[in-house]
């Protein structure tokens, strides 16, 4: 019996494409008609500080390896240039880098190089809403922008402790934080229509004097971080934010007052002489 040999034909181009697909990060290969890039083919080598999501956060240094006679390259579809020595890309953004191993070659290889060296911009404004007689809520409006890699998230800290984070492209993020009044007020005078519940003391003043004993503003540092998709960050601090006034000291005639049911002293049907702790609401 005669033995037969079966020969499989594999083109050099197929081998080159398999090598490129297996050992490189090439995103696409355009108009490949032949394999004249040498053996092995030349391939771009990139170096720089890598951030998140394949974004470089520094300048990118470019070189080539492999066997080659001449390499031509271009950035973002510009003019072809002859490669003579390693060089540095300093521009930011998503850069289309193309190269070929001979000026007249139709074999064009390309990759995307993503560079973001600039941290996001962040600003914070705040306001508040009252929570009846108990306290108030700070409302923080955070505006964060990154025009290169885009926004990833913001984070809210108080005295170095993470409170909350919000993922998303922005640019607007909103946080809330509740606080309770810790003021003390002396309240003296004649009243009517007294109502006392587990939560509050309510009455109509005939003639009532309110004196501020102590006023304690919040004492903490709030920090708001902004992160872009490359992993760069920036932050804004708010130290001891201004809070709304609970009540102005003075004389109150024929007005409705709501106070927290947290007091020492006397609250009768027609007379009040007590120290209240917290917020006073006047209608």
Short mmCIF file of C-alpha atoms in Angstrom, two decimals:
data_model
loop_
_atom_site.label_atom_id
_atom_site.label_comp_id
_atom_site.label_asym_id
_atom_site.label_seq_id
_atom_site.Cartn_x
_atom_site.Cartn_y
_atom_site.Cartn_z
CA UNK A 1 0.00 0.00 0.00
CA UNK A 2 1.28 3.45 -0.92
CA UNK A 3 1.12 6.20 1.70
CA UNK A 4 -0.32 9.55 0.67
CA UNK A 5 0.81 12.87 2.12
CA UNK A 6 -1.78 15.56 2.71
CA UNK A 7 -0.38 19.09 2.56
CA UNK A 8 -2.29 22.03 4.08
CA UNK A 9 -1.50 25.48 2.62
CA UNK A 10 -1.36 28.39 5.07
CA UNK A 11 -0.57 31.78 3.66
CA UNK A 12 1.95 34.05 5.32
CA UNK A 13 -0.70 36.73 5.61
CA UNK A 14 -2.88 34.45 7.70
CA UNK A 15 0.04 33.71 10.00
CA UNK A 16 0.78 37.40 10.43
CA UNK A 17 -2.85 38.19 11.21
CA UNK A 18 -3.00 35.37 13.73
CA UNK A 19 0.13 36.68 15.42
CA UNK A 20 -1.24 40.21 15.50
CA UNK A 21 -4.57 39.08 16.88
CA UNK A 22 -3.01 36.91 19.56
CA UNK A 23 -0.12 38.98 20.87
CA UNK A 24 -1.09 42.63 20.39
CA UNK A 25 -3.83 45.02 21.36
CA UNK A 26 -4.61 46.03 17.78
CA UNK A 27 -8.17 47.25 17.50
CA UNK A 28 -8.43 46.79 13.76
CA UNK A 29 -6.34 46.10 10.65
CA UNK A 30 -7.31 47.98 7.50
CA UNK A 31 -6.89 47.09 3.79
CA UNK A 32 -4.41 44.27 4.29
CA UNK A 33 -3.46 42.99 0.83
CA UNK A 34 -0.02 41.56 1.36
CA UNK A 35 2.56 40.83 3.99
CA UNK A 36 5.57 43.03 3.33
CA UNK A 37 6.12 44.19 6.92
CA UNK A 38 9.08 41.93 7.46
CA UNK A 39 9.44 38.76 9.42
CA UNK A 40 8.50 39.19 12.22
CA UNK A 41 6.27 42.19 11.46
CA UNK A 42 7.03 45.50 13.11
CA UNK A 43 4.75 46.40 15.99
CA UNK A 44 4.23 49.54 18.02
CA UNK A 45 5.36 49.65 21.66
CA UNK A 46 3.68 52.13 24.04
CA UNK A 47 4.79 53.20 27.51
CA UNK A 48 3.27 55.60 30.01
CA UNK A 49 1.31 55.75 33.27
CA UNK A 50 -1.84 53.68 32.84
CA UNK A 51 -4.99 54.77 34.65
CA UNK A 52 -8.40 53.14 34.57
CA UNK A 53 -10.35 51.80 31.59
CA UNK A 54 -7.27 51.72 29.31
CA UNK A 55 -6.69 55.45 29.62
CA UNK A 56 -3.13 56.70 29.94
CA UNK A 57 -2.80 59.49 32.52
CA UNK A 58 0.56 60.75 31.25
CA UNK A 59 2.36 61.44 28.01
CA UNK A 60 2.77 58.26 25.95
CA UNK A 61 6.15 57.22 24.56
CA UNK A 62 6.04 55.41 21.22
CA UNK A 63 8.56 53.02 19.70
CA UNK A 64 8.61 50.00 17.40
CA UNK A 65 10.01 46.50 17.63
CA UNK A 66 10.59 43.78 15.05
CA UNK A 67 12.52 43.70 11.82
CA UNK A 68 11.85 46.55 9.45
CA UNK A 69 13.52 48.74 6.88
CA UNK A 70 11.25 51.77 7.10
CA UNK A 71 8.21 52.69 9.18
CA UNK A 72 5.75 55.47 8.45
CA UNK A 73 3.11 56.62 10.91
CA UNK A 74 0.44 59.27 11.34
CA UNK A 75 -1.88 60.58 14.06
CA UNK A 76 -5.62 61.13 13.61
CA UNK A 77 -5.47 60.86 9.84
CA UNK A 78 -2.76 63.50 9.41
CA UNK A 79 0.27 63.45 7.15
CA UNK A 80 2.48 60.37 7.05
CA UNK A 81 5.83 60.78 8.81
CA UNK A 82 8.92 58.61 8.70
CA UNK A 83 9.82 56.97 11.99
CA UNK A 84 13.46 57.61 12.93
CA UNK A 85 13.49 57.32 16.73
CA UNK A 86 11.10 56.85 19.66
CA UNK A 87 8.87 59.87 20.24
CA UNK A 88 6.25 61.16 22.70
CA UNK A 89 2.54 61.88 22.24
CA UNK A 90 1.49 64.75 24.50
CA UNK A 91 -2.01 65.58 23.22
CA UNK A 92 -5.08 64.38 25.11
CA UNK A 93 -8.08 62.49 23.81
CA UNK A 94 -8.72 59.33 21.80
CA UNK A 95 -5.94 59.28 19.21
CA UNK A 96 -6.00 57.11 16.09
CA UNK A 97 -2.42 55.90 15.58
CA UNK A 98 -1.70 54.30 12.18
CA UNK A 99 1.52 52.87 10.80
CA UNK A 100 2.91 50.92 7.86
CA UNK A 101 6.29 49.40 7.20
CA UNK A 102 6.92 51.10 3.89
CA UNK A 103 5.79 54.48 2.63
CA UNK A 104 4.13 52.96 -0.45
CA UNK A 105 2.68 49.95 1.38
CA UNK A 106 -1.07 49.40 1.44
CA UNK A 107 -0.81 47.42 4.71
CA UNK A 108 -2.02 49.90 7.34
CA UNK A 109 -2.24 48.91 10.98
CA UNK A 110 -4.04 51.04 13.55
CA UNK A 111 -4.77 51.27 17.27
CA UNK A 112 -6.49 53.79 19.50
CA UNK A 113 -4.41 55.50 22.18
CA UNK A 114 -6.46 57.12 24.95
CA UNK A 115 -4.77 59.90 26.96
CA UNK A 116 -6.30 61.96 29.78
CA UNK A 117 -3.89 63.94 31.96
CA UNK A 118 -6.32 66.51 33.35
CA UNK A 119 -8.37 65.90 36.53
CA UNK A 120 -12.07 66.75 36.40
CA UNK A 121 -13.43 70.14 37.40
CA UNK A 122 -15.76 70.16 40.41
CA UNK A 123 -17.78 72.81 42.24
CA UNK A 124 -20.29 72.58 45.10
CA UNK A 125 -23.18 74.77 46.21
CA UNK A 126 -25.55 74.03 49.06
CA UNK A 127 -28.84 75.09 50.56
CA UNK A 128 -31.14 73.59 53.19
CA UNK A 129 -34.71 72.64 53.99
CA UNK A 130 -36.35 72.69 57.40
CA UNK A 131 -37.55 69.46 59.00
CA UNK A 132 -40.34 71.04 61.01
CA UNK A 133 -39.20 71.72 64.59
CA UNK A 134 -36.51 69.02 64.64
CA UNK A 135 -33.80 70.35 62.37
CA UNK A 136 -32.92 70.70 58.72
CA UNK A 137 -31.45 68.95 55.69
CA UNK A 138 -28.43 70.22 53.79
CA UNK A 139 -28.82 69.83 50.04
CA UNK A 140 -25.54 69.80 48.10
CA UNK A 141 -25.49 70.39 44.36
CA UNK A 142 -22.24 69.07 42.89
CA UNK A 143 -21.25 69.99 39.34
CA UNK A 144 -18.39 67.89 37.92
CA UNK A 145 -17.04 67.91 34.36
CA UNK A 146 -14.42 66.00 32.41
CA UNK A 147 -14.33 66.60 28.68
CA UNK A 148 -11.74 63.94 27.84
CA UNK A 149 -12.44 60.55 29.43
CA UNK A 150 -15.79 61.62 30.91
CA UNK A 151 -17.08 61.56 34.47
CA UNK A 152 -17.25 58.32 36.43
CA UNK A 153 -18.56 59.22 39.90
CA UNK A 154 -18.54 61.62 42.84
CA UNK A 155 -18.05 60.79 46.54
CA UNK A 156 -19.23 62.61 49.69
CA UNK A 157 -17.12 62.52 52.89
CA UNK A 158 -17.61 64.03 56.35
CA UNK A 159 -14.50 64.26 58.53
CA UNK A 160 -12.79 61.68 56.32
CA UNK A 161 -15.62 59.12 56.48
CA UNK A 162 -17.39 58.16 53.24
CA UNK A 163 -21.12 58.96 53.43
CA UNK A 164 -22.33 58.26 49.91
CA UNK A 165 -21.22 57.96 46.30
CA UNK A 166 -23.03 58.42 43.00
CA UNK A 167 -21.94 56.80 39.73
CA UNK A 168 -22.83 58.36 36.42
CA UNK A 169 -21.68 60.73 33.69
CA UNK A 170 -22.92 63.86 35.46
CA UNK A 171 -22.47 66.72 35.31
CA UNK A 172 -25.01 67.18 38.14
CA UNK A 173 -24.95 65.14 41.35
CA UNK A 174 -27.02 65.81 44.48
CA UNK A 175 -26.41 64.77 48.08
CA UNK A 176 -28.45 65.39 51.23
CA UNK A 177 -27.38 65.31 54.87
CA UNK A 178 -29.71 65.82 57.88
CA UNK A 179 -28.76 67.69 61.05
CA UNK A 180 -30.61 68.65 64.20
CA UNK A 181 -30.57 71.99 65.95
CA UNK A 182 -28.60 72.05 69.19
CA UNK A 183 -29.50 75.60 70.18
CA UNK A 184 -30.87 76.52 73.61
CA UNK A 185 -33.53 79.21 74.07
CA UNK A 186 -35.11 80.72 77.15
CA UNK A 187 -38.80 81.37 76.50
CA UNK A 188 -40.90 83.45 78.94
CA UNK A 189 -44.33 85.02 78.67
CA UNK A 190 -48.09 84.75 78.46
CA UNK A 191 -49.62 82.20 76.10
CA UNK A 192 -52.90 80.54 75.11
CA UNK A 193 -54.11 77.52 73.11
CA UNK A 194 -51.31 75.34 74.46
CA UNK A 195 -50.87 71.91 72.87
CA UNK A 196 -48.27 69.35 73.99
CA UNK A 197 -47.52 66.08 72.16
CA UNK A 198 -44.67 63.60 72.34
CA UNK A 199 -42.85 65.59 69.68
CA UNK A 200 -43.62 69.26 70.17
CA UNK A 201 -44.98 72.06 72.34
CA UNK A 202 -47.29 74.42 70.50
CA UNK A 203 -49.02 77.62 71.64
CA UNK A 204 -50.14 81.08 70.59
CA UNK A 205 -48.16 83.87 72.17
CA UNK A 206 -49.85 86.81 73.84
CA UNK A 207 -46.57 88.38 74.82
CA UNK A 208 -43.50 86.11 74.79
CA UNK A 209 -39.80 86.91 75.07
CA UNK A 210 -37.23 84.59 73.45
CA UNK A 211 -33.58 84.73 74.55
CA UNK A 212 -30.78 82.81 72.88
CA UNK A 213 -28.70 80.95 75.46
CA UNK A 214 -26.34 79.22 73.05
CA UNK A 215 -26.05 78.71 69.32
CA UNK A 216 -23.93 75.80 68.10
CA UNK A 217 -23.11 75.74 64.39
CA UNK A 218 -22.14 72.40 62.83
CA UNK A 219 -18.48 71.57 63.29
CA UNK A 220 -17.23 69.29 60.54
CA UNK A 221 -15.43 69.24 57.21
CA UNK A 222 -17.25 68.01 54.12
CA UNK A 223 -15.26 66.87 51.11
CA UNK A 224 -16.62 66.12 47.66
CA UNK A 225 -14.46 64.08 45.28
CA UNK A 226 -14.94 63.88 41.53
CA UNK A 227 -13.44 60.96 39.55
CA UNK A 228 -13.19 60.68 35.79
CA UNK A 229 -13.10 57.44 33.80
CA UNK A 230 -9.31 57.55 33.68
CA UNK A 231 -9.12 57.45 37.48
CA UNK A 232 -8.02 61.07 37.98
CA UNK A 233 -9.70 63.00 40.78
CA UNK A 234 -10.13 66.43 42.32
CA UNK A 235 -12.07 67.64 45.35
CA UNK A 236 -13.73 70.58 47.08
CA UNK A 237 -13.88 71.10 50.87
CA UNK A 238 -16.65 72.86 52.81
CA UNK A 239 -15.64 73.67 56.38
CA UNK A 240 -18.41 74.18 58.95
CA UNK A 241 -21.21 75.06 56.53
CA UNK A 242 -23.51 77.92 57.44
CA UNK A 243 -26.84 76.70 58.72
CA UNK A 244 -30.27 78.32 58.87
CA UNK A 245 -31.22 80.29 61.95
CA UNK A 246 -33.63 78.54 64.27
CA UNK A 247 -35.27 81.73 65.51
CA UNK A 248 -34.39 85.35 66.08
CA UNK A 249 -34.35 86.48 69.70
CA UNK A 250 -36.89 89.11 70.57
CA UNK A 251 -40.52 89.82 71.42
CA UNK A 252 -43.32 87.75 69.86
CA UNK A 253 -46.87 89.14 70.02
CA UNK A 254 -49.89 87.08 68.97
CA UNK A 255 -47.93 84.53 66.95
CA UNK A 256 -48.05 80.75 66.78
CA UNK A 257 -44.88 79.05 68.08
CA UNK A 258 -43.93 75.39 67.72
CA UNK A 259 -41.07 74.15 69.91
CA UNK A 260 -39.49 70.73 70.43
CA UNK A 261 -40.78 68.72 73.37
CA UNK A 262 -37.30 68.83 74.84
CA UNK A 263 -37.18 71.42 77.59
CA UNK A 264 -36.65 72.15 81.26
CA UNK A 265 -38.91 74.49 83.21
CA UNK A 266 -42.63 75.18 83.20
CA UNK A 267 -45.16 75.24 80.35
CA UNK A 268 -48.64 75.95 81.72
CA UNK A 269 -51.92 76.77 80.05
CA UNK A 270 -51.30 80.51 80.21
CA UNK A 271 -47.69 80.90 81.28
CA UNK A 272 -44.38 79.62 79.90
CA UNK A 273 -41.00 79.89 81.61
CA UNK A 274 -38.70 77.23 80.18
CA UNK A 275 -35.46 76.50 78.34
CA UNK A 276 -35.97 74.66 75.04
CA UNK A 277 -33.35 72.61 73.21
CA UNK A 278 -33.57 72.54 69.43
CA UNK A 279 -35.51 74.44 66.82
CA UNK A 280 -38.38 76.88 67.24
CA UNK A 281 -40.82 77.41 64.40
CA UNK A 282 -42.85 80.60 64.16
CA UNK A 283 -46.01 80.96 62.09
#
